[in-house]
Amino acid sequence: MLGNFSYYNPTKLYFGDESLNFLKDELKGYGPVVLLNYGSGSVKRNGIYDQVVAILKEAGKTIVENSGVMTNPTLEKLHEGVKIARENEVDLILALGGGSVCDYSKAVAASVYYEGDYWDKFWLKQENPAKDQRLLPVGCILTMAGTGSEMNAGTVITDAEHTFKVGHVFDNRLMPKFSILNPKFTMTVPENQMKAGIYDIMNHIMEQYFSDFDDNTSDYLSEGLMRSVIHSSRIAVKNPQDYEARSNIMWTATWALNTLIGLGKQQDWMVHMIGHSVGAWTHAPHGYALASVSMAYYRRAMQNGLSKFVRFAKNVWNIQSNGMTDEQIAEAGLQALKAWMLEIGLPLTISELGATDDMIAGITEGTICYPAGYLNLTKSDVTEILKESM
Ligand code: NZQ
Ligand code: ZN
């Protein structure tokens, strides 16, 4: 562990099938007006909305509803949420949904009391709100496992007009004040979204794991988390109603991206940069976009990060050396990753997501590049990766 860091995570978690019971007490800490953000209606169909609204009413809250937060939330929808929050002088934002609704709620929370162009400041310029800017508190009731948004300050927004998807990780002030994680709530997630979430978890861990060469406790934690998500994913894909597996997947998702396993690490995130652009062009679920470019990316990264890829093969995939060279062991690890992705039904190409040759220039253009992990990708490298991923 050679890096320097500070660690503070202010999000209070409630986990388990009785976790919604804690909402009532949490609400006591906030003023009367609650902005309830949710998506396209799944929470109404599965009954979670009714449960939450009943608790809010019992607590005497005024509920301001903002539905229709789409997957990969747009800038236009952000403007709408900011306007609603301003007009209603909201005291608390409650996100009821997956990563999109949680991300969106944090984005609104950051923007309501910023008088300038919040898109330009927070997302295009990647700045944080001034120390004295008022920020609204956010609570999350998570219905889908994957992004880790329930315990981080990430907010990914898509400018649909310019086909540009970009994330900003705010400072700790934008972390949810509390998050309620009930694995039962994830049972109605469509199968493709469950799989996308599973790969999102796996890739979050890989993005942090595949950087640096020092002996870092974070990497041991990452290996354990990867083994857990691989194990549980196999069970959940066969039986999505397996509570234990869904519960482990939900918990792994939180730890995969609540900043812990990135401590002391340079980190990578280039699969996410390319994946965001693929997502902006194809509208694919986030985890699918990541999966579709992963093999081409990691094959390149392996050339510079060989010893870490050998470790990945041995410690995550149980590859036995058996007289193989380091290159062969590392390659066997990547093949095991690919086999698992196929086994659980993930896309391995961008064409499966609807990408066509004429989109490659645009996807490349929308990919933010920086030196990361074991690579320093140029735009032409991104183009190559996309072509290899067709
Ligand atoms: O619209 P609703 O009705 O909510 O339906 C959603 C949506 O269609 C549905 N769903 C969620 N919970 C459900 C359910 N359907 C039935 N039953 C339930 N219990 O699933 C669909 C996908 O939901 P969404 O929230 O979009 O998925 P996810 O959690 O994967 O979030 C994706 C967004 O998070 C961003 C992504 O880029 C994307 O915009 N990310 C956020 C990160 C962060 N904050 O750190 C990191 C990630 O890398 C990621 O970039
Ligand atoms: Zn992700």
PDB file of N, CA and C in Angstrom, residues 269-310:
ATOM      1  N   TRP A 269     -10.831   2.989 -15.286  1.00  0.00           N
ATOM      2  CA  TRP A 269     -12.108   3.572 -15.732  1.00  0.00           C
ATOM      3  C   TRP A 269     -12.214   3.837 -17.227  1.00  0.00           C
ATOM      4  N   MET A 270     -11.257   3.322 -18.026  1.00  0.00           N
ATOM      5  CA  MET A 270     -11.390   3.547 -19.472  1.00  0.00           C
ATOM      6  C   MET A 270     -12.473   2.667 -20.111  1.00  0.00           C
ATOM      7  N   VAL A 271     -12.733   1.489 -19.542  1.00  0.00           N
ATOM      8  CA  VAL A 271     -13.853   0.696 -20.076  1.00  0.00           C
ATOM      9  C   VAL A 271     -15.151   1.491 -19.874  1.00  0.00           C
ATOM     10  N   HIS A 272     -15.242   2.175 -18.751  1.00  0.00           N
ATOM     11  CA  HIS A 272     -16.425   3.005 -18.526  1.00  0.00           C
ATOM     12  C   HIS A 272     -16.481   4.194 -19.500  1.00  0.00           C
ATOM     13  N   MET A 273     -15.331   4.798 -19.772  1.00  0.00           N
ATOM     14  CA  MET A 273     -15.338   5.941 -20.702  1.00  0.00           C
ATOM     15  C   MET A 273     -15.826   5.500 -22.082  1.00  0.00           C
ATOM     16  N   ILE A 274     -15.289   4.375 -22.551  1.00  0.00           N
ATOM     17  CA  ILE A 274     -15.732   3.884 -23.874  1.00  0.00           C
ATOM     18  C   ILE A 274     -17.195   3.425 -23.774  1.00  0.00           C
ATOM     19  N   GLY A 275     -17.495   2.720 -22.680  1.00  0.00           N
ATOM     20  CA  GLY A 275     -18.852   2.195 -22.484  1.00  0.00           C
ATOM     21  C   GLY A 275     -19.909   3.301 -22.435  1.00  0.00           C
ATOM     22  N   HIS A 276     -19.575   4.413 -21.801  1.00  0.00           N
ATOM     23  CA  HIS A 276     -20.545   5.518 -21.747  1.00  0.00           C
ATOM     24  C   HIS A 276     -20.880   6.003 -23.158  1.00  0.00           C
ATOM     25  N   SER A 277     -19.835   6.092 -23.986  1.00  0.00           N
ATOM     26  CA  SER A 277     -20.085   6.579 -25.339  1.00  0.00           C
ATOM     27  C   SER A 277     -20.885   5.544 -26.145  1.00  0.00           C
ATOM     28  N   VAL A 278     -20.555   4.268 -25.947  1.00  0.00           N
ATOM     29  CA  VAL A 278     -21.346   3.202 -26.603  1.00  0.00           C
ATOM     30  C   VAL A 278     -22.800   3.309 -26.144  1.00  0.00           C
ATOM     31  N   GLY A 279     -22.997   3.554 -24.847  1.00  0.00           N
ATOM     32  CA  GLY A 279     -24.348   3.668 -24.300  1.00  0.00           C
ATOM     33  C   GLY A 279     -25.102   4.858 -24.883  1.00  0.00           C
ATOM     34  N   ALA A 280     -24.385   5.977 -25.051  1.00  0.00           N
ATOM     35  CA  ALA A 280     -25.036   7.180 -25.594  1.00  0.00           C
ATOM     36  C   ALA A 280     -25.516   6.931 -27.024  1.00  0.00           C
ATOM     37  N   TRP A 281     -24.757   6.108 -27.773  1.00  0.00           N
ATOM     38  CA  TRP A 281     -25.115   5.854 -29.165  1.00  0.00           C
ATOM     39  C   TRP A 281     -26.114   4.716 -29.329  1.00  0.00           C
ATOM     40  N   THR A 282     -26.073   3.725 -28.455  1.00  0.00           N
ATOM     41  CA  THR A 282     -26.925   2.540 -28.656  1.00  0.00           C
ATOM     42  C   THR A 282     -28.089   2.462 -27.667  1.00  0.00           C
ATOM     43  N   HIS A 283     -28.033   3.264 -26.595  1.00  0.00           N
ATOM     44  CA  HIS A 283     -29.035   3.203 -25.514  1.00  0.00           C
ATOM     45  C   HIS A 283     -29.061   1.847 -24.830  1.00  0.00           C
ATOM     46  N   ALA A 284     -27.963   1.140 -24.890  1.00  0.00           N
ATOM     47  CA  ALA A 284     -27.885  -0.176 -24.243  1.00  0.00           C
ATOM     48  C   ALA A 284     -27.828   0.004 -22.732  1.00  0.00           C
ATOM     49  N   PRO A 285     -28.297  -1.013 -21.972  1.00  0.00           N
ATOM     50  CA  PRO A 285     -28.090  -0.938 -20.519  1.00  0.00           C
ATOM     51  C   PRO A 285     -26.603  -0.735 -20.218  1.00  0.00           C
ATOM     52  N   HIS A 286     -26.336   0.047 -19.192  1.00  0.00           N
ATOM     53  CA  HIS A 286     -24.949   0.433 -18.882  1.00  0.00           C
ATOM     54  C   HIS A 286     -23.996  -0.772 -18.821  1.00  0.00           C
ATOM     55  N   GLY A 287     -24.380  -1.803 -18.096  1.00  0.00           N
ATOM     56  CA  GLY A 287     -23.491  -2.964 -17.939  1.00  0.00           C
ATOM     57  C   GLY A 287     -23.242  -3.694 -19.253  1.00  0.00           C
ATOM     58  N   TYR A 288     -24.228  -3.685 -20.139  1.00  0.00           N
ATOM     59  CA  TYR A 288     -24.052  -4.323 -21.454  1.00  0.00           C
ATOM     60  C   TYR A 288     -23.026  -3.534 -22.280  1.00  0.00           C
ATOM     61  N   ALA A 289     -23.116  -2.221 -22.199  1.00  0.00           N
ATOM     62  CA  ALA A 289     -22.163  -1.400 -22.948  1.00  0.00           C
ATOM     63  C   ALA A 289     -20.733  -1.683 -22.475  1.00  0.00           C
ATOM     64  N   LEU A 290     -20.569  -1.861 -21.175  1.00  0.00           N
ATOM     65  CA  LEU A 290     -19.233  -2.174 -20.634  1.00  0.00           C
ATOM     66  C   LEU A 290     -18.762  -3.537 -21.122  1.00  0.00           C
ATOM     67  N   ALA A 291     -19.668  -4.519 -21.042  1.00  0.00           N
ATOM     68  CA  ALA A 291     -19.306  -5.888 -21.425  1.00  0.00           C
ATOM     69  C   ALA A 291     -18.855  -5.942 -22.884  1.00  0.00           C
ATOM     70  N   SER A 292     -19.531  -5.162 -23.725  1.00  0.00           N
ATOM     71  CA  SER A 292     -19.296  -5.278 -25.172  1.00  0.00           C
ATOM     72  C   SER A 292     -17.906  -4.832 -25.610  1.00  0.00           C
ATOM     73  N   VAL A 293     -17.234  -4.021 -24.812  1.00  0.00           N
ATOM     74  CA  VAL A 293     -15.892  -3.556 -25.207  1.00  0.00           C
ATOM     75  C   VAL A 293     -14.790  -4.117 -24.301  1.00  0.00           C
ATOM     76  N   SER A 294     -15.175  -4.895 -23.319  1.00  0.00           N
ATOM     77  CA  SER A 294     -14.209  -5.323 -22.299  1.00  0.00           C
ATOM     78  C   SER A 294     -13.108  -6.232 -22.828  1.00  0.00           C
ATOM     79  N   MET A 295     -13.470  -7.219 -23.622  1.00  0.00           N
ATOM     80  CA  MET A 295     -12.446  -8.183 -24.031  1.00  0.00           C
ATOM     81  C   MET A 295     -11.342  -7.492 -24.840  1.00  0.00           C
ATOM     82  N   ALA A 296     -11.739  -6.646 -25.773  1.00  0.00           N
ATOM     83  CA  ALA A 296     -10.728  -5.959 -26.597  1.00  0.00           C
ATOM     84  C   ALA A 296      -9.870  -5.047 -25.724  1.00  0.00           C
ATOM     85  N   TYR A 297     -10.491  -4.402 -24.753  1.00  0.00           N
ATOM     86  CA  TYR A 297      -9.732  -3.487 -23.892  1.00  0.00           C
ATOM     87  C   TYR A 297      -8.738  -4.253 -23.016  1.00  0.00           C
ATOM     88  N   TYR A 298      -9.214  -5.291 -22.356  1.00  0.00           N
ATOM     89  CA  TYR A 298      -8.336  -5.971 -21.389  1.00  0.00           C
ATOM     90  C   TYR A 298      -7.214  -6.762 -22.083  1.00  0.00           C
ATOM     91  N   ARG A 299      -7.466  -7.176 -23.305  1.00  0.00           N
ATOM     92  CA  ARG A 299      -6.385  -7.858 -24.031  1.00  0.00           C
ATOM     93  C   ARG A 299      -5.217  -6.890 -24.245  1.00  0.00           C
ATOM     94  N   ARG A 300      -5.541  -5.635 -24.519  1.00  0.00           N
ATOM     95  CA  ARG A 300      -4.488  -4.619 -24.649  1.00  0.00           C
ATOM     96  C   ARG A 300      -3.823  -4.334 -23.306  1.00  0.00           C
ATOM     97  N   ALA A 301      -4.661  -4.130 -22.289  1.00  0.00           N
ATOM     98  CA  ALA A 301      -4.133  -3.762 -20.973  1.00  0.00           C
ATOM     99  C   ALA A 301      -3.212  -4.850 -20.435  1.00  0.00           C
ATOM    100  N   MET A 302      -3.511  -6.089 -20.772  1.00  0.00           N
ATOM    101  CA  MET A 302      -2.731  -7.234 -20.284  1.00  0.00           C
ATOM    102  C   MET A 302      -1.255  -7.139 -20.688  1.00  0.00           C
ATOM    103  N   GLN A 303      -1.030  -6.560 -21.861  1.00  0.00           N
ATOM    104  CA  GLN A 303       0.359  -6.487 -22.336  1.00  0.00           C
ATOM    105  C   GLN A 303       1.230  -5.653 -21.400  1.00  0.00           C
ATOM    106  N   ASN A 304       0.652  -4.615 -20.807  1.00  0.00           N
ATOM    107  CA  ASN A 304       1.437  -3.760 -19.893  1.00  0.00           C
ATOM    108  C   ASN A 304       1.275  -4.142 -18.425  1.00  0.00           C
ATOM    109  N   GLY A 305       0.218  -4.852 -18.128  1.00  0.00           N
ATOM    110  CA  GLY A 305      -0.059  -5.155 -16.709  1.00  0.00           C
ATOM    111  C   GLY A 305      -0.016  -6.647 -16.437  1.00  0.00           C
ATOM    112  N   LEU A 306       0.946  -7.305 -17.081  1.00  0.00           N
ATOM    113  CA  LEU A 306       0.939  -8.774 -17.085  1.00  0.00           C
ATOM    114  C   LEU A 306       0.849  -9.392 -15.687  1.00  0.00           C
ATOM    115  N   SER A 307       1.662  -8.910 -14.741  1.00  0.00           N
ATOM    116  CA  SER A 307       1.687  -9.581 -13.434  1.00  0.00           C
ATOM    117  C   SER A 307       0.332  -9.487 -12.728  1.00  0.00           C
ATOM    118  N   LYS A 308      -0.382  -8.374 -12.933  1.00  0.00           N
ATOM    119  CA  LYS A 308      -1.702  -8.254 -12.305  1.00  0.00           C
ATOM    120  C   LYS A 308      -2.700  -9.198 -12.978  1.00  0.00           C
ATOM    121  N   PHE A 309      -2.543  -9.375 -14.284  1.00  0.00           N
ATOM    122  CA  PHE A 309      -3.449 -10.285 -14.980  1.00  0.00           C
ATOM    123  C   PHE A 309      -3.171 -11.745 -14.614  1.00  0.00           C
ATOM    124  N   VAL A 310      -1.919 -12.034 -14.296  1.00  0.00           N
ATOM    125  CA  VAL A 310      -1.575 -13.394 -13.819  1.00  0.00           C
ATOM    126  C   VAL A 310      -2.254 -13.612 -12.464  1.00  0.00           C
TER     127      VAL A 310
END
